[in-house]
XYZ file of C-alpha atoms in Angstrom:
656
model
C 15.727 25.040 13.912
C 12.089 25.600 12.835
C 10.300 22.609 11.602
C 9.098 24.460 8.549
C 12.735 24.675 7.275
C 13.842 21.099 7.944
C 12.908 17.562 6.952
C 12.779 14.600 9.252
C 16.027 13.298 7.657
C 17.662 16.620 8.529
C 17.753 17.808 4.911
C 16.707 21.255 3.917
C 12.945 21.840 3.506
C 12.375 23.141 -0.084
C 10.803 26.525 -0.360
C 7.014 26.511 -1.229
C 6.189 26.550 -5.002
C 6.739 29.912 -6.654
C 3.929 32.010 -7.951
C 3.100 31.470 -11.592
C 2.445 34.175 -14.205
C -1.127 34.908 -15.007
C -2.853 36.683 -17.879
C -5.428 39.531 -17.770
C -8.081 36.936 -16.993
C -6.166 35.611 -13.994
C -5.324 32.304 -15.638
C -1.805 30.976 -15.202
C 0.287 29.552 -17.981
C 3.244 28.108 -16.056
C 5.290 25.550 -18.056
C 8.492 25.378 -16.090
C 10.245 21.957 -16.440
C 10.666 19.412 -13.701
C 11.728 15.770 -13.591
C 9.323 12.796 -14.379
C 10.546 10.393 -11.757
C 9.259 12.888 -9.259
C 6.439 13.893 -11.480
C 7.234 16.814 -13.766
C 9.405 15.624 -16.482
C 6.045 15.287 -18.213
C 6.009 19.080 -18.510
C 9.740 19.480 -19.352
C 9.410 16.727 -21.849
C 6.352 18.356 -23.300
C 7.944 21.655 -24.156
C 6.088 24.925 -24.281
C 4.236 24.437 -27.556
C 0.405 25.138 -27.640
C -1.958 23.039 -29.702
C -2.496 23.856 -33.315
C -5.247 21.286 -33.890
C -8.755 22.719 -33.921
C -10.207 19.411 -32.680
C -7.966 18.935 -29.746
C -8.440 20.670 -26.392
C -6.172 23.748 -25.981
C -3.765 22.970 -23.127
C -4.356 26.524 -21.776
C -7.762 25.355 -20.569
C -6.663 22.011 -19.046
C -5.743 21.516 -15.342
C -4.433 18.208 -13.926
C -4.433 17.954 -10.086
C -4.593 15.432 -7.312
C -6.166 15.544 -3.792
C -3.781 14.405 -1.174
C -4.169 14.206 2.614
C -3.937 12.178 5.804
C -6.356 9.266 6.337
C -9.950 10.338 6.916
C -9.342 14.076 6.175
C -11.982 14.137 3.426
C -10.366 13.484 0.097
C -13.083 11.181 -1.348
C -15.846 13.472 -0.044
C -14.351 16.494 -1.542
C -13.994 14.671 -4.861
C -17.748 13.769 -4.579
C -18.618 17.410 -4.138
C -16.432 18.505 -7.074
C -18.230 16.044 -9.265
C -21.762 17.163 -8.048
C -21.026 20.859 -8.198
C -19.746 20.698 -11.707
C -22.619 18.574 -13.026
C -20.401 15.610 -13.840
C -23.000 13.519 -11.900
C -26.559 14.309 -10.983
C -28.157 14.398 -7.523
C -29.831 11.064 -8.438
C -26.435 9.342 -9.275
C -24.688 10.918 -6.300
C -23.587 8.625 -3.514
C -20.871 8.860 -0.985
C -17.306 7.776 -2.167
C -18.481 7.630 -5.710
C -14.906 7.234 -6.926
C -14.228 4.342 -4.557
C -15.606 1.502 -6.821
C -13.854 -1.404 -5.089
C -16.189 -3.347 -2.720
C -13.463 -3.498 -0.066
C -13.009 0.286 -0.355
C -16.616 0.947 0.433
C -16.687 -1.661 3.230
C -13.665 -0.235 4.908
C -14.403 3.500 4.095
C -10.888 3.985 2.761
C -9.338 4.571 -0.616
C -7.022 1.923 -1.839
C -6.694 2.776 -5.477
C -6.007 6.177 -7.013
C -8.921 6.983 -9.282
C -9.100 9.513 -12.250
C -12.020 11.548 -13.381
C -12.517 14.293 -15.926
C -14.633 17.312 -14.911
C -15.813 20.184 -17.101
C -16.178 23.619 -15.391
C -17.000 27.063 -16.699
C -15.291 30.168 -15.158
C -15.896 33.662 -16.574
C -17.472 32.213 -19.736
C -14.539 29.942 -20.473
C -14.872 26.174 -20.377
C -12.061 24.257 -18.689
C -11.258 20.571 -18.592
C -10.180 19.551 -15.046
C -8.550 16.036 -14.544
C -8.753 14.929 -10.969
C -6.908 12.025 -9.391
C -8.202 10.977 -5.968
C -5.476 9.336 -3.959
C -5.222 6.983 -0.862
C -4.108 8.297 2.499
C -2.560 5.288 4.220
C 1.254 4.995 4.331
C 1.003 1.601 2.663
C -0.321 3.143 -0.536
C 2.133 6.087 -0.691
C 3.414 4.725 -4.092
C -0.138 5.351 -5.461
C 0.138 8.946 -4.369
C 3.552 9.354 -5.984
C 2.355 8.064 -9.224
C -0.695 10.282 -9.171
C 1.456 13.398 -8.528
C 3.611 12.419 -11.526
C 0.663 12.911 -13.782
C -0.319 16.347 -12.378
C 0.773 19.942 -12.259
C -0.853 20.825 -8.976
C -2.364 19.267 -5.771
C -5.068 20.126 -3.180
C -3.543 19.371 0.207
C -6.448 18.659 2.601
C -6.039 19.377 6.398
C -8.723 18.501 8.943
C -10.141 21.678 10.680
C -9.849 19.883 14.094
C -6.993 17.277 13.757
C -4.644 19.628 11.932
C -1.403 18.631 10.301
C -0.873 14.880 10.686
C 2.006 12.495 9.691
C 0.792 11.695 6.220
C -0.035 15.351 5.622
C 3.590 16.172 6.063
C 4.722 13.167 3.895
C 2.360 14.068 1.080
C 3.354 17.744 1.228
C 7.073 16.750 0.831
C 6.246 14.526 -2.083
C 4.193 17.268 -3.819
C 6.988 19.821 -3.193
C 9.659 17.507 -4.453
C 7.561 16.987 -7.608
C 7.505 20.739 -8.087
C 3.642 20.938 -8.078
C 1.591 24.005 -7.197
C 0.081 23.216 -3.813
C -3.167 24.693 -2.639
C -3.826 24.252 1.132
C -7.430 23.440 1.937
C -8.801 23.328 5.484
C -11.690 20.888 5.421
C -14.595 20.070 7.862
C -15.131 23.630 8.891
C -18.654 22.607 9.722
C -17.641 20.553 12.718
C -18.968 21.668 16.065
C -15.400 22.021 17.400
C -12.723 23.406 15.165
C -9.412 25.010 15.724
C -8.945 26.761 12.350
C -6.493 29.467 13.477
C -4.088 26.892 15.066
C -4.468 24.656 11.942
C -3.501 27.505 9.617
C -0.531 28.239 11.850
C 0.573 24.598 11.602
C 0.248 24.727 7.769
C 2.617 27.632 7.767
C 5.129 26.581 10.384
C 5.193 22.861 9.764
C 4.649 22.769 5.994
C 6.193 26.058 5.084
C 3.127 27.004 2.918
C 1.465 30.482 2.875
C -1.542 30.061 5.150
C -3.116 33.225 3.948
C -3.954 31.437 0.573
C -5.438 28.441 2.236
C -9.084 27.739 1.371
C -11.684 26.927 4.101
C -14.345 24.426 2.955
C -16.800 21.720 4.163
C -16.718 18.845 1.696
C -19.699 17.265 3.478
C -22.106 20.183 3.136
C -20.559 21.655 -0.038
C -19.731 25.025 1.518
C -17.156 27.105 -0.554
C -16.631 24.472 -3.159
C -16.756 27.047 -5.859
C -13.789 28.770 -4.365
C -11.845 25.418 -4.868
C -12.764 25.333 -8.525
C -11.569 28.953 -8.935
C -8.311 28.215 -7.085
C -7.617 25.236 -9.297
C -8.068 27.212 -12.566
C -6.207 30.319 -11.442
C -3.437 28.873 -9.410
C -2.505 25.514 -10.910
C -0.441 25.842 -14.089
C -1.663 24.513 -17.407
C 0.230 21.490 -18.845
C 2.640 21.997 -21.720
C 2.411 19.958 -24.937
C 2.782 20.004 -28.750
C 0.106 18.285 -30.825
C 2.404 18.267 -33.863
C 5.219 16.258 -32.058
C 5.436 12.518 -32.201
C 2.954 10.864 -29.753
C 4.249 10.300 -26.230
C 1.764 9.186 -23.586
C 2.733 7.990 -20.027
C 0.929 4.723 -18.819
C 0.108 5.629 -15.232
C -2.257 2.758 -14.518
C -3.950 -0.243 -16.059
C -6.901 -2.589 -15.492
C -7.886 -5.971 -16.855
C -11.353 -6.484 -18.270
C -12.241 -10.131 -18.911
C -14.205 -9.204 -22.102
C -12.130 -6.331 -23.623
C -8.650 -7.180 -22.329
C -6.176 -4.636 -20.713
C -7.529 -1.028 -20.275
C -4.444 1.317 -20.360
C -4.692 4.564 -18.449
C -2.584 7.209 -20.099
C -1.614 10.949 -19.403
C -0.874 12.506 -22.851
C 2.381 14.481 -23.108
C 2.865 15.102 -26.873
C 0.945 14.318 -30.028
C -2.558 13.253 -30.569
C -4.126 9.709 -30.489
C -7.172 8.614 -32.323
C -9.184 5.389 -32.697
C -7.732 3.179 -35.424
C -4.175 4.471 -34.877
C -1.510 1.711 -34.506
C 0.455 2.363 -31.383
C 3.654 0.899 -29.784
C 4.390 0.372 -26.157
C 8.045 1.314 -26.246
C 9.351 -0.865 -23.368
C 8.091 -4.135 -24.692
C 8.135 -3.024 -28.500
C 4.480 -4.224 -28.576
C 2.349 -2.967 -31.420
C -1.523 -2.966 -31.516
C -4.435 -1.020 -33.027
C -6.441 1.357 -30.803
C -9.914 -0.100 -30.678
C -11.505 2.575 -28.270
C -10.333 5.755 -26.709
C -11.963 7.748 -23.985
C -11.987 9.553 -20.708
C -13.291 8.965 -17.120
C -16.498 10.864 -16.525
C -16.517 9.181 -13.994
C -17.360 5.910 -15.966
C -15.381 5.034 -19.081
C -16.795 7.334 -21.770
C -15.500 7.032 -25.370
C -14.321 10.077 -27.267
C -12.830 10.865 -30.688
C -9.205 11.691 -29.644
C -6.938 12.815 -26.937
C -4.323 15.497 -27.117
C -1.459 16.932 -24.970
C -2.200 17.384 -21.270
C -5.383 15.189 -21.366
C -5.937 12.158 -19.269
C -7.807 9.086 -20.567
C -7.710 5.453 -21.419
C -7.069 3.315 -24.586
C -8.321 -0.161 -25.516
C -6.121 -2.199 -27.729
C -7.448 -5.631 -27.273
C -4.166 -6.824 -25.736
C -4.772 -9.703 -23.193
C -1.183 -10.580 -22.328
C -0.872 -8.982 -18.917
C 2.865 -9.359 -18.807
C 3.368 -7.065 -21.784
C 1.760 -3.954 -20.152
C 3.648 -2.208 -17.433
C 3.002 0.932 -15.579
C 5.471 3.688 -16.492
C 5.765 2.592 -20.170
C 5.483 5.190 -22.941
C 2.816 4.857 -25.784
C 3.906 6.158 -29.144
C 2.805 5.948 -32.824
C 4.039 2.879 -34.652
C 4.384 4.858 -37.944
C 5.966 7.913 -36.326
C 7.669 6.822 -33.112
C 9.046 9.189 -30.450
C 12.943 9.411 -30.300
C 13.037 8.353 -26.565
C 10.583 7.184 -23.994
C 9.455 9.151 -20.974
C 11.529 8.519 -17.813
C 8.549 6.693 -16.178
C 8.417 5.779 -12.567
C 10.868 4.581 -9.998
C 10.220 0.915 -9.160
C 8.831 0.496 -5.678
C 10.623 -1.672 -3.110
C 8.535 -4.271 -1.419
C 9.505 -4.656 2.199
C 6.826 -7.131 3.525
C 6.558 -10.643 2.221
C 4.302 -13.625 2.827
C 3.332 -16.952 1.174
C -0.126 -17.478 -0.399
C -1.147 -20.978 -1.140
C -4.450 -22.388 -2.482
C -6.249 -24.748 -0.267
C -7.190 -26.801 -3.243
C -4.049 -27.705 -5.217
C -6.069 -27.520 -8.540
C -6.558 -23.815 -8.001
C -2.784 -23.060 -8.431
C -3.217 -21.787 -12.067
C -6.241 -19.789 -11.262
C -4.504 -18.119 -8.424
C -1.593 -17.213 -10.777
C -4.059 -15.595 -13.232
C -5.644 -13.558 -10.452
C -2.318 -12.447 -9.135
C -1.316 -11.325 -12.598
C -4.478 -9.120 -12.798
C -3.786 -7.609 -9.471
C -0.146 -6.978 -10.313
C -1.246 -5.113 -13.430
C -3.643 -2.957 -11.445
C -1.306 -2.452 -8.496
C 2.407 -2.107 -9.651
C 3.617 -1.964 -5.954
C 2.579 -5.620 -5.612
C 4.896 -8.525 -6.732
C 4.730 -12.370 -6.665
C 6.749 -15.434 -7.753
C 6.128 -19.110 -7.502
C 7.565 -21.045 -4.436
C 7.260 -24.501 -2.897
C 6.555 -25.451 0.785
C 6.952 -28.959 2.231
C 3.963 -28.211 4.438
C 1.607 -26.391 2.001
C 2.698 -27.516 -1.517
C 2.749 -25.031 -4.534
C 1.982 -21.448 -4.000
C 3.458 -17.944 -4.455
C 5.732 -15.616 -2.452
C 4.076 -12.164 -2.602
C 5.701 -8.820 -1.809
C 3.793 -5.833 -0.375
C 4.566 -2.265 0.854
C 2.990 -2.954 4.302
C 0.572 -5.141 6.331
C -2.569 -3.189 5.201
C -1.458 -3.639 1.632
C -1.068 -7.334 2.286
C -4.526 -7.558 3.967
C -6.260 -5.724 1.151
C -4.660 -8.072 -1.639
C -5.693 -11.074 0.388
C -9.297 -9.876 0.919
C -9.606 -8.906 -2.787
C -8.685 -12.416 -3.813
C -10.978 -14.091 -1.389
C -14.001 -11.768 -1.811
C -13.796 -10.682 -5.398
C -12.482 -13.860 -6.949
C -13.709 -16.470 -4.407
C -10.249 -17.858 -3.850
C -9.632 -20.129 -0.731
C -6.225 -19.382 0.461
C -3.621 -20.172 3.253
C -1.520 -17.160 4.041
C 1.717 -17.502 5.979
C 2.944 -15.071 8.554
C 4.484 -11.984 6.991
C 8.146 -10.971 7.292
C 10.359 -8.236 6.038
C 13.388 -8.192 3.790
C 16.787 -8.869 5.336
C 20.426 -8.567 4.029
C 23.038 -11.164 4.665
C 26.843 -10.837 4.376
C 28.287 -14.318 3.897
C 31.933 -15.348 4.863
C 32.680 -15.572 1.224
C 32.130 -11.842 0.844
C 28.730 -12.282 -0.979
C 25.801 -10.141 -0.063
C 22.453 -11.714 -0.304
C 18.980 -10.255 0.067
C 16.345 -12.598 1.488
C 12.678 -12.289 1.910
C 11.878 -15.833 3.079
C 13.143 -17.350 6.450
C 13.605 -20.713 4.575
C 16.419 -19.053 2.480
C 18.572 -18.362 5.577
C 21.693 -20.556 5.387
C 23.463 -22.187 8.379
C 24.700 -19.673 10.896
C 28.305 -20.829 10.285
C 28.442 -19.240 6.708
C 26.896 -15.935 7.871
C 29.299 -13.128 8.661
C 26.764 -10.384 9.319
C 22.817 -10.449 9.638
C 21.433 -7.057 8.696
C 17.791 -5.783 9.135
C 15.970 -2.836 7.461
C 15.779 0.328 9.520
C 13.101 2.944 9.051
C 13.008 6.624 9.994
C 9.665 6.984 11.728
C 7.852 10.349 12.330
C 5.144 10.258 15.081
C 2.680 13.166 15.672
C 0.995 12.651 19.088
C -0.660 14.623 21.891
C 1.928 16.111 24.267
C 0.694 14.093 27.068
C 1.519 10.783 25.370
C 5.182 11.625 24.588
C 6.442 9.632 27.531
C 4.345 6.586 26.765
C 5.341 6.606 23.051
C 9.024 6.966 23.911
C 8.753 3.819 26.165
C 6.933 1.955 23.437
C 9.734 2.764 20.894
C 12.497 1.806 23.434
C 10.824 -1.533 24.095
C 11.108 -2.096 20.140
C 14.835 -1.367 19.951
C 14.206 2.309 18.755
C 16.914 4.936 18.526
C 15.691 8.319 19.541
C 16.404 11.225 16.999
C 14.585 14.341 18.187
C 11.328 15.949 19.386
C 9.675 19.114 17.956
C 6.623 20.720 19.428
C 3.958 21.795 16.890
C 2.110 23.712 19.460
C 1.089 23.439 23.229
C -0.926 20.275 22.668
C 1.014 18.250 19.996
C 4.543 17.041 19.425
C 6.430 15.366 16.595
C 8.885 12.605 17.538
C 11.491 11.062 15.129
C 12.854 7.616 15.764
C 14.943 5.014 13.933
C 13.076 1.623 14.345
C 13.686 -1.794 12.774
C 11.079 -2.292 10.109
C 10.072 -5.617 11.608
C 9.036 -3.842 14.806
C 6.813 -1.524 12.753
C 4.912 -3.509 10.159
C 3.305 -5.972 12.582
C 1.127 -4.008 15.131
C 2.987 -0.690 15.740
C 0.114 1.349 14.148
C -2.389 -0.431 16.407
C -0.339 0.047 19.571
C 0.194 3.760 18.713
C -3.557 4.233 18.356
C -4.026 2.421 21.632
C -1.544 4.456 23.697
C -2.743 7.798 22.192
C -6.456 6.898 22.344
C -6.659 7.289 18.541
C -5.003 10.645 18.312
C -1.515 9.477 17.219
C -0.287 9.254 13.705
C 2.874 7.920 12.018
C 4.684 7.807 8.851
C 7.922 5.966 7.943
C 10.526 5.618 5.272
C 13.076 2.878 5.000
C 16.585 4.325 5.140
C 18.859 1.268 4.809
C 20.046 -1.857 6.513
C 21.840 -2.213 9.747
C 23.699 -5.162 11.482
C 21.806 -6.848 14.288
C 22.023 -10.026 16.345
C 19.282 -11.936 14.423
C 18.502 -15.675 14.371
C 16.254 -18.035 12.430
C 13.665 -19.605 14.629
C 12.225 -22.989 13.419
C 9.039 -24.522 14.566
C 8.801 -28.311 14.915
C 5.518 -30.176 15.065
C 5.744 -33.885 16.022
C 9.502 -33.609 15.417
C 9.125 -32.266 11.863
C 10.107 -28.725 10.973
C 7.189 -26.750 9.446
C 8.987 -24.373 6.934
C 5.999 -22.097 6.636
C 6.098 -21.301 10.465
C 9.870 -20.273 10.465
C 10.627 -16.697 11.308
C 13.584 -14.426 11.969
C 13.852 -12.805 15.359
C 16.286 -10.818 17.464
C 18.228 -13.210 19.706
C 17.375 -11.269 22.928
C 13.662 -11.787 22.144
C 13.907 -15.308 20.779
C 12.836 -17.177 23.926
C 9.901 -14.972 24.736
C 8.692 -15.154 21.094
C 9.189 -18.965 21.047
C 7.145 -19.518 24.239
C 4.355 -17.252 23.074
C 4.212 -18.948 19.729
C 4.157 -22.561 20.841
C 1.405 -21.665 23.384
C -0.670 -20.177 20.601
C -0.018 -23.116 18.339
C -1.231 -25.438 21.197
C -4.574 -23.678 21.227
C -4.873 -23.613 17.372
C -3.926 -27.252 16.619
C -6.692 -29.697 17.475
C -6.046 -32.867 19.564
C -5.225 -36.059 17.668
C -5.293 -39.662 18.984
C -1.606 -39.363 19.756
C 0.530 -36.988 21.575
C 1.914 -33.941 19.642
C 5.026 -32.116 20.656
C 5.369 -28.491 19.510
C 8.771 -26.951 19.785
C 10.593 -23.805 19.025
C 14.307 -24.220 18.116
C 17.349 -22.133 17.078
C 19.533 -24.414 15.114
C 19.687 -27.690 17.124
C 18.796 -25.956 20.498
C 15.097 -26.232 21.611
C 14.084 -22.948 23.409
C 10.495 -23.734 24.044
C 8.070 -26.671 24.111
C 4.403 -27.423 24.567
C 2.665 -30.821 24.336
C -0.816 -31.568 23.112
C -1.984 -34.626 24.837
C -3.760 -37.443 22.979
C -7.435 -38.013 22.709
C -8.262 -41.125 24.870
C -11.013 -43.438 23.853
C -12.477 -45.606 26.692
C -11.953 -48.900 25.021
C -12.886 -50.871 28.251
C -16.276 -49.186 28.484
C -18.183 -52.381 27.416
C -16.226 -54.696 29.718
C -18.587 -55.294 32.807
C -16.606 -57.189 35.293
C -14.993 -60.529 34.334
C -11.302 -61.339 33.960
C -8.940 -58.313 34.366
C -6.769 -59.660 31.553
C -9.490 -58.802 29.008
C -9.164 -55.087 29.920
C -5.312 -55.318 29.912
C -5.334 -56.733 26.430
C -7.527 -53.907 25.117
C -5.429 -51.180 26.836
C -2.200 -52.845 25.431
C -3.786 -52.943 21.901
C -4.756 -49.285 22.240
C -1.186 -48.355 23.478
C 0.377 -50.027 20.402
C -2.089 -48.303 18.060
C -1.204 -44.912 19.489
C 2.503 -45.696 19.077
C 1.997 -46.523 15.431
C -0.149 -43.318 14.935
C 2.596 -41.157 16.576
C 5.020 -42.649 14.196
C 3.029 -42.426 10.924
C 0.049 -40.103 11.718
C -0.126 -36.690 10.057
C -0.860 -33.521 12.037
C -3.400 -31.234 10.521
C -2.356 -27.510 10.992
C -5.269 -25.086 10.447
C -4.967 -21.748 8.583
C -5.136 -19.708 11.718
C -2.080 -21.412 13.086
C 0.098 -19.915 10.437
C -0.938 -16.426 11.590
C 0.058 -17.196 15.142
C 3.639 -16.184 14.256
C 2.172 -12.733 13.808
C -0.068 -12.673 16.759
C 2.646 -13.889 19.090
C 4.965 -11.038 18.034
C 4.374 -8.596 20.851
C 2.364 -10.262 23.603
C 2.458 -8.565 26.921
């Protein structure tokens, strides 16, 4: 079956978006309904009415679109050029990745947060308002992409002129098609010395099912053919629907905390008009407040008089209670509320969890405040308090993946100057108890005794790999070593193949991406989607240091892999824990059975160094006294476990 007509989960691949009607000027006025969970209930909810207010922007001249692509295919660079060519920023203000305003984004060269900006552009004498949302490309931030698509009517799908269609290209194309968006394929980086544009266009048609004859060819780096992108956005992406006379309904698609002004709420207008001084209500929390400021992103926060249907902007209400603002909520007028809220967003499911503890116990409340601010700005991140015998009071944090976890940790440490201890990450498991109860756990400490467990289930992901054909055998061996179940292989051309596997999520999140890049010399890509839980022979492995169990080092492993993991872990811990003045035993155990052990020998001070000759009994007394002191230390002495030791669980996961 051709790949263009099937999805990785064997479902039917939807047909490409239908063409939209255009007027004599070539401008489309498509207002077909679609659902809001997948992005388009905004338009179905808005209806087909045009604006009657003379002050509000006519929806016929508004376009809302996202830029989606695989990692490093040029999303942020294209956004930079759109801002520059439209005059939104000047040559003097221009800098690379201007929309990536987080320090960690600029250091890593990746987009972490979706970012909105309003662009004015004139075509055929008519002024248009274009609302762009630049999105991340990594699989860990796919929820950001979904939320961005929900606020748009169209999407630019970027494809690298040399690398072609990659795993996240396919995933983002599926998401945009399911959201019923108008998709414009754009082949980027045509200025590269080596390109394969014809082959890439063929991949766009056969793999994604899109019409390659309508694909644009641009160079975001040099600015070549950028005007064609503007024209395609205006002529091919449908205008939003909306009724300025209807009760106000605006979708909260993001939020940010400002220490001076409170919560800045990002909204996509659906119906009605909002002005400064209006009293609005957040429908989910029944929270009312007066609008202090209203504005748009140009690209900085720029105040304006009002926002109408189809427009994207922000509102300031002075609210500082972070728990009262939620992404996906509906903003309406307090005096004339909407009959029902917008459907909002499907709640993301965190699959990777770890503990975060302040090194200084007095920083606990500060850490809570910073986590609340991050959770407001990143709705795919969650946290709740927990206590560890080894580390004290901290928080159990949930993430979509390891990169997501790493970004959150670095933002806390670098932006907020927090000193943290982070435990090794683990995925979510499902337990069926003998009582018939089903329990979801995200912390190895919560695993009960094996005698009460009827069935231990682990999360399974459907993984799509796109690799060079010569690396197919190596990748298949890598997946087999990680308990993968082969599904199928599709060849995208003579040089590249797409493989589909079912793999335990725990085997993916740790270092699968790094190993994939290693075995394919950087050319392999992957995308995954969790499809459910499956029974497995899993056990809880405890780590004992000097006879005491360290709960923060406990982990869940497959029984067949437990001894190897245990040996690798205690060896790493032996390297990380410094020597004390007493012997330290490090053990890995399953229940009461010890499966691996390493011993850190005691530091020995030469107490007889000052005894020059004389009676031997003097030396014996000193040595006996030292022996008794070491015995007392072994009984009462505390072992200091450094931060790096807690990450040894991760590093020992797949040692060769």
